[in-house]
XYZ file of C-alpha atoms in Angstrom:
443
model
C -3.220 -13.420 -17.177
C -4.552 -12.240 -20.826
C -3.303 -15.558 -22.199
C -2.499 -18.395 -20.337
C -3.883 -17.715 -16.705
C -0.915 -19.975 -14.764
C 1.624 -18.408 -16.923
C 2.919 -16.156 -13.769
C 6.603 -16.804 -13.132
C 8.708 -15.134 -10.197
C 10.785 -12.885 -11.182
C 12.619 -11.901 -8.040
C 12.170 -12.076 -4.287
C 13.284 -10.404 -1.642
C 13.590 -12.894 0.744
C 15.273 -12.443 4.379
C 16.542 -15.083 6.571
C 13.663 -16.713 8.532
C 15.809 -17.483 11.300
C 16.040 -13.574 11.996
C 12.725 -12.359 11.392
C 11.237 -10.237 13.958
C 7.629 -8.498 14.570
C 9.991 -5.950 13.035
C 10.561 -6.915 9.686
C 6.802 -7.717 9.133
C 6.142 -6.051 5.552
C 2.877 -3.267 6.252
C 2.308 -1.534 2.936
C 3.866 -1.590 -0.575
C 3.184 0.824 -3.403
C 4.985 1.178 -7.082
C 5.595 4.470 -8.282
C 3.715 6.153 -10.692
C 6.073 4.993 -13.547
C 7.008 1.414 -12.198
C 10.620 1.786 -12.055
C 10.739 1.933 -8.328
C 8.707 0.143 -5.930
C 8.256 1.006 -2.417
C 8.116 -0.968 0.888
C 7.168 0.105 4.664
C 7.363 -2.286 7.894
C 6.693 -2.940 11.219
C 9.968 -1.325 12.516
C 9.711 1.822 10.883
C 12.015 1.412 7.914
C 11.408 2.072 4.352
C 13.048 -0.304 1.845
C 13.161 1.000 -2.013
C 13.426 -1.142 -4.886
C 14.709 0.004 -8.583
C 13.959 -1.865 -11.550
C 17.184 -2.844 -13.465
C 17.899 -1.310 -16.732
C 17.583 -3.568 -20.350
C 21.404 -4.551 -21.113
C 21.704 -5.597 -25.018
C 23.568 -8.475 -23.904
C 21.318 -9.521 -20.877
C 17.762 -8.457 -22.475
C 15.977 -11.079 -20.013
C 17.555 -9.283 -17.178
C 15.172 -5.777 -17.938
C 12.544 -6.105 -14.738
C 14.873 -7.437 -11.719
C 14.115 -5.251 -8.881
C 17.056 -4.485 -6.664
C 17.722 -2.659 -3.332
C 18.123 1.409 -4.474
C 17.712 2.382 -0.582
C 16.776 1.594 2.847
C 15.920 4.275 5.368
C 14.191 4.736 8.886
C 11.189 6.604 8.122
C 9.742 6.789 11.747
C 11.222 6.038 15.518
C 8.740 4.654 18.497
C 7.583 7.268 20.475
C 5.766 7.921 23.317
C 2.988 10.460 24.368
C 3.278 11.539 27.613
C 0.062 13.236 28.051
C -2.023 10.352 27.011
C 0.732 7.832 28.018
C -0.060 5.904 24.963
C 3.106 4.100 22.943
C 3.197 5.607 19.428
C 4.488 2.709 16.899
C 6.834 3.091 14.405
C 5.125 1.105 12.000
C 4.685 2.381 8.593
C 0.807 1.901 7.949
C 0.908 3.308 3.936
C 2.917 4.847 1.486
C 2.141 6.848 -1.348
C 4.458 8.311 -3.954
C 4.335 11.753 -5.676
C 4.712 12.367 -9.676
C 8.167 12.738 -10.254
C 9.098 16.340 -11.490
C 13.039 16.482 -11.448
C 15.772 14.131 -10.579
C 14.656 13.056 -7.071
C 11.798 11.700 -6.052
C 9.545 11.813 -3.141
C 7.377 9.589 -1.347
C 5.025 10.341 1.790
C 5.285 7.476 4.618
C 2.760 7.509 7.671
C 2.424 5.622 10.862
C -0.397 6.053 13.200
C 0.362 9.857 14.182
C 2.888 11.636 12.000
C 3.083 11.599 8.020
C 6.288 12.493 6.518
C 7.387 13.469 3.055
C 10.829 12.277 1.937
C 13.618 13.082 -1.090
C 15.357 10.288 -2.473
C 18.342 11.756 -4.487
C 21.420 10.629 -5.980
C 24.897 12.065 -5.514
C 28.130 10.984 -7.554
C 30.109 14.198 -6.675
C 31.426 15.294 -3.845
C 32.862 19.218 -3.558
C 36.475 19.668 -2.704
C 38.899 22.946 -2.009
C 36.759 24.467 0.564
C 38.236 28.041 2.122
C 36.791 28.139 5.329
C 37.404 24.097 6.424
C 39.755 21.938 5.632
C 39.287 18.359 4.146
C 37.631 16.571 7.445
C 35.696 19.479 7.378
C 37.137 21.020 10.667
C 36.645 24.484 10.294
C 40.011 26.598 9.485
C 41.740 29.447 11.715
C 40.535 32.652 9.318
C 44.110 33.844 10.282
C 46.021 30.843 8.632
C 44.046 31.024 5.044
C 46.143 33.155 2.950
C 45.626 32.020 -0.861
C 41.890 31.400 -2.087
C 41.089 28.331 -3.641
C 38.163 27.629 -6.618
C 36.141 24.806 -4.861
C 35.727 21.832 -7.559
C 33.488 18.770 -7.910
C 35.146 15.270 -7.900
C 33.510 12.550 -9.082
C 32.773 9.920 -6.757
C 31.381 6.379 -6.077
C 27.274 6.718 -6.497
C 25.234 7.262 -3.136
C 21.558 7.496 -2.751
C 20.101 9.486 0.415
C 17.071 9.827 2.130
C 16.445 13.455 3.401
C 12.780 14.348 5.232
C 11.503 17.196 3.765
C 8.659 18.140 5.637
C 7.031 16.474 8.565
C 3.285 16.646 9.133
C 2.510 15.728 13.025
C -0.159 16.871 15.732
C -3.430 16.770 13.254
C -4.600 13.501 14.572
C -6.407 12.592 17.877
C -6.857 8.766 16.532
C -4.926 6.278 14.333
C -4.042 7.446 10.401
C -5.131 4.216 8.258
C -4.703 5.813 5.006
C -2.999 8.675 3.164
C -3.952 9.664 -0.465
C -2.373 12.421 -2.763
C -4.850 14.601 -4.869
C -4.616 15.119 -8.811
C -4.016 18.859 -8.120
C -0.178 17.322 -7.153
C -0.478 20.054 -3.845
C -2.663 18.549 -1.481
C -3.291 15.165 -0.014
C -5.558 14.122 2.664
C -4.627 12.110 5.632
C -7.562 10.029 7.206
C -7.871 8.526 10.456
C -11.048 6.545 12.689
C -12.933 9.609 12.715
C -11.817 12.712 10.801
C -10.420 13.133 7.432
C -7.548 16.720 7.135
C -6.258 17.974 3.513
C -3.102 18.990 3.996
C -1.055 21.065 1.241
C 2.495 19.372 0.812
C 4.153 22.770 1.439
C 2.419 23.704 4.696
C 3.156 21.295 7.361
C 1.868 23.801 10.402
C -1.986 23.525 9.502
C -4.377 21.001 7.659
C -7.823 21.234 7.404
C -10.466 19.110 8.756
C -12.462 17.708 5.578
C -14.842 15.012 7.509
C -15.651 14.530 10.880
C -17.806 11.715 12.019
C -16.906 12.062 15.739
C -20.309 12.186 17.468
C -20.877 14.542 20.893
C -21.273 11.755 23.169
C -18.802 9.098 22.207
C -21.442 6.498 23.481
C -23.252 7.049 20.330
C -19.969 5.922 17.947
C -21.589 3.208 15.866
C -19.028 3.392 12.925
C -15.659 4.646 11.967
C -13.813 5.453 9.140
C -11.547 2.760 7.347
C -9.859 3.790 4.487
C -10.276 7.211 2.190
C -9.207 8.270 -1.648
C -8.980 10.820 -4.185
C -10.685 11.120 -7.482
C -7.568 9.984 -10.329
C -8.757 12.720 -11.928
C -10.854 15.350 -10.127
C -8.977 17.399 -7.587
C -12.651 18.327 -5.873
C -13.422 14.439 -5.504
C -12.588 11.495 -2.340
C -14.322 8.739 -1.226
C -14.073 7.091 2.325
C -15.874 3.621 3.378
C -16.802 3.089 6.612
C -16.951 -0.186 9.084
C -20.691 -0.854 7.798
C -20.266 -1.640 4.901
C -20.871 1.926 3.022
C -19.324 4.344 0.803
C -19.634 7.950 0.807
C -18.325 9.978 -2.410
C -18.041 13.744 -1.338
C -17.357 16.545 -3.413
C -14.946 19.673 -2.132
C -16.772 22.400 -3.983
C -20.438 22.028 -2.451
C -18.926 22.828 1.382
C -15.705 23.058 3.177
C -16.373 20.845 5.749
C -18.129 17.362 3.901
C -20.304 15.787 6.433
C -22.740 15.419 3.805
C -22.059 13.175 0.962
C -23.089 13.335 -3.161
C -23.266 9.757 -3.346
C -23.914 7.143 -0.634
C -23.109 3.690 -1.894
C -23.822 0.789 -0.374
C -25.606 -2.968 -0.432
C -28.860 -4.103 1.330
C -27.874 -6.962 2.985
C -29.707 -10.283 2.599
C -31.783 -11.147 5.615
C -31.590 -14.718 4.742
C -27.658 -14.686 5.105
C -27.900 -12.783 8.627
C -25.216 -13.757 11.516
C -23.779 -12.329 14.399
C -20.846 -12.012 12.179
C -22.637 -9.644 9.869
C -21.406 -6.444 10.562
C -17.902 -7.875 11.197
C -17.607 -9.118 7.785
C -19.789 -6.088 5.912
C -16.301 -3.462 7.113
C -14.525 -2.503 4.151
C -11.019 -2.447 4.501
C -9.614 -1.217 1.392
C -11.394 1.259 -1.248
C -9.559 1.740 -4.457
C -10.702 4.066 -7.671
C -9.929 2.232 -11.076
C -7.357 4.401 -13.364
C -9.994 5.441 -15.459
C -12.054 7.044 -12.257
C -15.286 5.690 -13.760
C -15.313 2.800 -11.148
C -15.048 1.805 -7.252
C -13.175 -1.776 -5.619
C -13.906 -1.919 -1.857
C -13.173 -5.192 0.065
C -14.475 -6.119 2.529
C -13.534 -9.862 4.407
C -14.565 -11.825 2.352
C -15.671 -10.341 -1.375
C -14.794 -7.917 -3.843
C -16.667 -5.832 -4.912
C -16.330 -2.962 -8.047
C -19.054 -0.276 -8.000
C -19.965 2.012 -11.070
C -20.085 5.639 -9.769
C -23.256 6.563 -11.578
C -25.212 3.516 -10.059
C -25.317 3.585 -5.715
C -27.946 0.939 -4.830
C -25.926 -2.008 -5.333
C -22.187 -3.189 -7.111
C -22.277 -3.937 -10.424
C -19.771 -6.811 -9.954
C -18.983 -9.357 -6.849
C -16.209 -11.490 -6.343
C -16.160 -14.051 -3.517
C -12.351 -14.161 -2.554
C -12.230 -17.037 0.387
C -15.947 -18.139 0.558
C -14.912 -21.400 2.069
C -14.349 -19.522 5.132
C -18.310 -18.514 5.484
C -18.317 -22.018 8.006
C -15.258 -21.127 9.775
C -16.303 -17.092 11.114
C -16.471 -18.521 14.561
C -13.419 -19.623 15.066
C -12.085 -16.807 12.870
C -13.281 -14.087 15.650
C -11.505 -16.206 18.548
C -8.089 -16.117 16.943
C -9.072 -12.216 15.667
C -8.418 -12.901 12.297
C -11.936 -11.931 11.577
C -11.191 -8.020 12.156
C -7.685 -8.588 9.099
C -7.453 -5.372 6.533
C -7.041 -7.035 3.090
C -6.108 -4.376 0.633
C -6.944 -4.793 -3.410
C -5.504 -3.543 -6.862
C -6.376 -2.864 -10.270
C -3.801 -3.722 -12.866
C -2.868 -0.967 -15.281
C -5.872 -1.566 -18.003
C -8.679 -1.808 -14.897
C -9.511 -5.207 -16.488
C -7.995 -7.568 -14.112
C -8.063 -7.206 -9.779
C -6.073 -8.820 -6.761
C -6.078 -9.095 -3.253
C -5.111 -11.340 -1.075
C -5.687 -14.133 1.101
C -4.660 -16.743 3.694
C -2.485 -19.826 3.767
C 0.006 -17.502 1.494
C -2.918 -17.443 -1.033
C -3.577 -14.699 -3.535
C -6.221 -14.163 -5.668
C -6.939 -12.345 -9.343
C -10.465 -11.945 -11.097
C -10.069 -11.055 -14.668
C -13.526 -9.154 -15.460
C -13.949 -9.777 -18.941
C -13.706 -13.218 -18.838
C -14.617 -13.927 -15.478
C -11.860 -16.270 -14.996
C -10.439 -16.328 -11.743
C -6.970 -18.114 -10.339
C -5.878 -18.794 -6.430
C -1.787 -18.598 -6.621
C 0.803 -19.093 -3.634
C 3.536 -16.617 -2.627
C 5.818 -18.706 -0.617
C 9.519 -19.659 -0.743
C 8.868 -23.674 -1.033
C 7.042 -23.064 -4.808
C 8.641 -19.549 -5.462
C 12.030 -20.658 -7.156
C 13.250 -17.486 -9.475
C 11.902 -17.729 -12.894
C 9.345 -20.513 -11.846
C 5.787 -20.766 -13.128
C 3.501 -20.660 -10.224
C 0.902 -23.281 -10.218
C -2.649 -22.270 -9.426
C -4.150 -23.501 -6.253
C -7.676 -24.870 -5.227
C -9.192 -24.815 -1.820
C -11.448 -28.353 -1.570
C -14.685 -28.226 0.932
C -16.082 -31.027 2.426
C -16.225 -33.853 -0.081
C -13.000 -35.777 -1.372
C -9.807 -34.114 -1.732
C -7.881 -34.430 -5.125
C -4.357 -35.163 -4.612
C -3.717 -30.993 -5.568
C -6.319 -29.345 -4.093
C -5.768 -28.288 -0.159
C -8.740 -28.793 2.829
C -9.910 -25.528 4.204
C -8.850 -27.125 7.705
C -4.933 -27.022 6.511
C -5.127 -23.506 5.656
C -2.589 -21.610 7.797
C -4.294 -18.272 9.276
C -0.546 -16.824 10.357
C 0.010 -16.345 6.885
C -1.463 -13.626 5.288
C -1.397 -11.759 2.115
C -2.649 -8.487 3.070
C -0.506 -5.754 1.417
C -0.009 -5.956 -2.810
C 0.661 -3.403 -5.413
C 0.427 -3.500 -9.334
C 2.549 -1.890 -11.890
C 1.057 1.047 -13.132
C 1.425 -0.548 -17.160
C 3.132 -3.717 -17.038
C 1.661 -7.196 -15.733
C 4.172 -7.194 -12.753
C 3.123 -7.508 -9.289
C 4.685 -7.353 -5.581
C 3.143 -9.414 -2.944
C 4.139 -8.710 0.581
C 3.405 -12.333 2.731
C 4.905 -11.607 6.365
C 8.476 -10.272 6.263
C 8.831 -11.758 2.445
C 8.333 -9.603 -0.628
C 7.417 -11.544 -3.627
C 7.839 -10.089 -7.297
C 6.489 -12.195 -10.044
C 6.025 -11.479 -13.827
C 3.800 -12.387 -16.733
C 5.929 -15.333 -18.814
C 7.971 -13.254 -21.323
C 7.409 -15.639 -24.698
């Protein structure tokens, strides 16, 4: 992106067979870790899937950056609630890794109800010369042991499991959309349509209601919560953005429970650009604090938008992601593609953001040159170590023999979910039950 904006290549995907895909296998959050060496993906049926980034080998040096298959778990199972006979899904809706302190690491997964934190650990030895059981493990007859034996580790082939730790259920009347884990490294908040809890990760028996928007008469709802974050670097600081468009920045210290914000953020909207689509298109799906902390990304349907935290009356930057599809809103809301959560990024330096788009589409706006590119994750143009091509959207008008009509732009696919590595210009793009890796062009 810093040089040669359609320098991209793929680097690796991880592509399953189409013929199988199921609602399933339908790719709902991704997230590297905070060092990039293992990258994290959650899906429709519950499962986790964890990617580690190959090791440099003198002899292969190209090879350093292929991400391959470390472990696959089942985070959550369906359930049902009887009292409210409501179906609880399994699927994951975010994941968010902790700082990694000691050999394992962890990573909490959430679907609508229950958040759970998980170890991943290796093991490559196994004990042997147990006493008390013999080597099935069948436990012995005390009467028949008459020597002692010194139990001893063998080595053995390597194994990665997945052990849940501590599970965090029963704080949530309405659907978790996002999770977030503070600075301080012991608390994170979980945030659902109405109420925000802190949680510390040791205590999984109480949380502690942060926000609550939930009105007395339910009649008066006229927004909800969509998405909430901590401060980088401020234990005592979150934002959440709402379905109307705003932004409230609250601070822990001033009250326990933060109904009332520091810092309100949010645009006037232009009269002349009214619509019964409006408020539809004014929700904010995604809000995302740049690794500095001085800044704000929200998106909403159809821009981006990066906010300065000393200035609320308006953003100090806009990008229009799809604005092609201002004409098409109507038919947008019939097929419900209108009410889509499109999440963005930051890349490692804050200079450059993503999110994504339809048709497969994918879009980056580097803000200090104001360049911006439109690239494809799909499997026809995705051939491993290919340069990806950028793509233009014609309206109206004559079409150039490279550029593709907004009316041939396929709503089913969607690029909703993509992560950045935390320092290196390498990105993972989930489009339906594909997960895309691409690369910056090494020399």
């Amino acid at each position: 992106m810093e040089e040669e904006i359609d320098n991209r290549k793929i680097n690796n995907s991880f592509l399953r067979d189409h013929n199988y895909a199921t609602e399933a296998d339908i790719i709902s959050t991704v997230e590297f870790n905070s060092t990039g060496e293992l990258l994290a993906t959650g899906d429709k049926g519950g499962r986790v899937v964890v990617f580690q980034r190959e090791q440099e080998s003198k002899n292969q040096p190209h090879r350093r950056g292929e991400y391959n298959v470390y472990s696959t778990f089942q985070s959550h199972e369906p359930e049902f609630d009887y009292l409210k006979s409501l179906e609880i899904e399994e699927k994951i809706n975010k994941i968010r890794w902790l700082p990694q302190q000691n050999a394992a690491y962890f990573l909490l997964s959430t679907n609508d109800k229950t958040v759970k934190l998980w170890k991943i650990s290796e093991r490559d030895k196994r004990p042997e010369g147990y006493n008390l059981k013999d080597e099935d493990g069948r436990i012995r007859d005390p009467s028949t042991i008459t020597t002692l034996r010194v139990p001893v580790l063998r080595p053995m082939d390597l194994m990665v499991e997945a052990t849940p730790r501590r599970v965090f259920a029963n704080a949530h009347t309405y659907h978790i959309n996002s999770i977030s884990v503070n600075s301080d490294y012991e608390t994170y908040m979980s945030t659902d349509d109405l109420r925000i809890n802190l949680w510390n990760l040791e205590i999984t028996n109480r949380s502690f209601n942060i926000v609550d928007i939930k009105p007395a008469n339910m009649e008066e709802l006229t927004e909800v919560i969509t998405a909430a974050e901590f401060h980088p670097h401020q234990c005592n600081t979150f934002v959440y953005s709402s379905s109307k468009g705003s932004i409230r920045l609250c601070d822990m210290r001033a009250a326990a429970l933060c109904d009332n914000h520091s810092k309100f953020f949010e645009e006037p909207e232009d009269p002349s650009n009214r619509s019964f689509f409006s408020e539809i298109i004014s929700s904010i799906s995604d809000v995302k604090f740049s690794h500095s902390g001085r800044y704000l990304m929200t998106r909403d349907y159809l821009t981006v938008k990066v906010w300065d935290l000393n200035m609320e009356s308006k953003p100090i930057e806009t990008y229009q992601v799809h604005d092609y599809l201002r004409s098409k809103l109507c038919s947008l809301y019939e097929n419900d593609c209108i009410f889509d959560k499109f999440e963005c990024v930051w890349n490692g330096s804050d200079s450059v953001i993503m999110t994504g788009s339809y048709n497969n589409f994918f879009r980056m706006f580097d803000r200090n040159t104001k360049r911006d590119v439109t690239l494809e994750a799909s499997r026809e143009n995705s051939k491993p170590r290919a340069i990806l091509k950028p793509r233009k959207v014609c309206v109206g008008g004559k079409r150039r023999k490279d550029e593709i009509s907004v009316d041939s732009l396929d709503f089913s696919k969607k690029i909703l979910h993509t992560t950045w590595h935390p320092s290196e210009n390498i990105i993972a793009v989930a489009a339906t039950n594909n997960l895309y890796i691409f690369q910056d062009k090494v020399n």
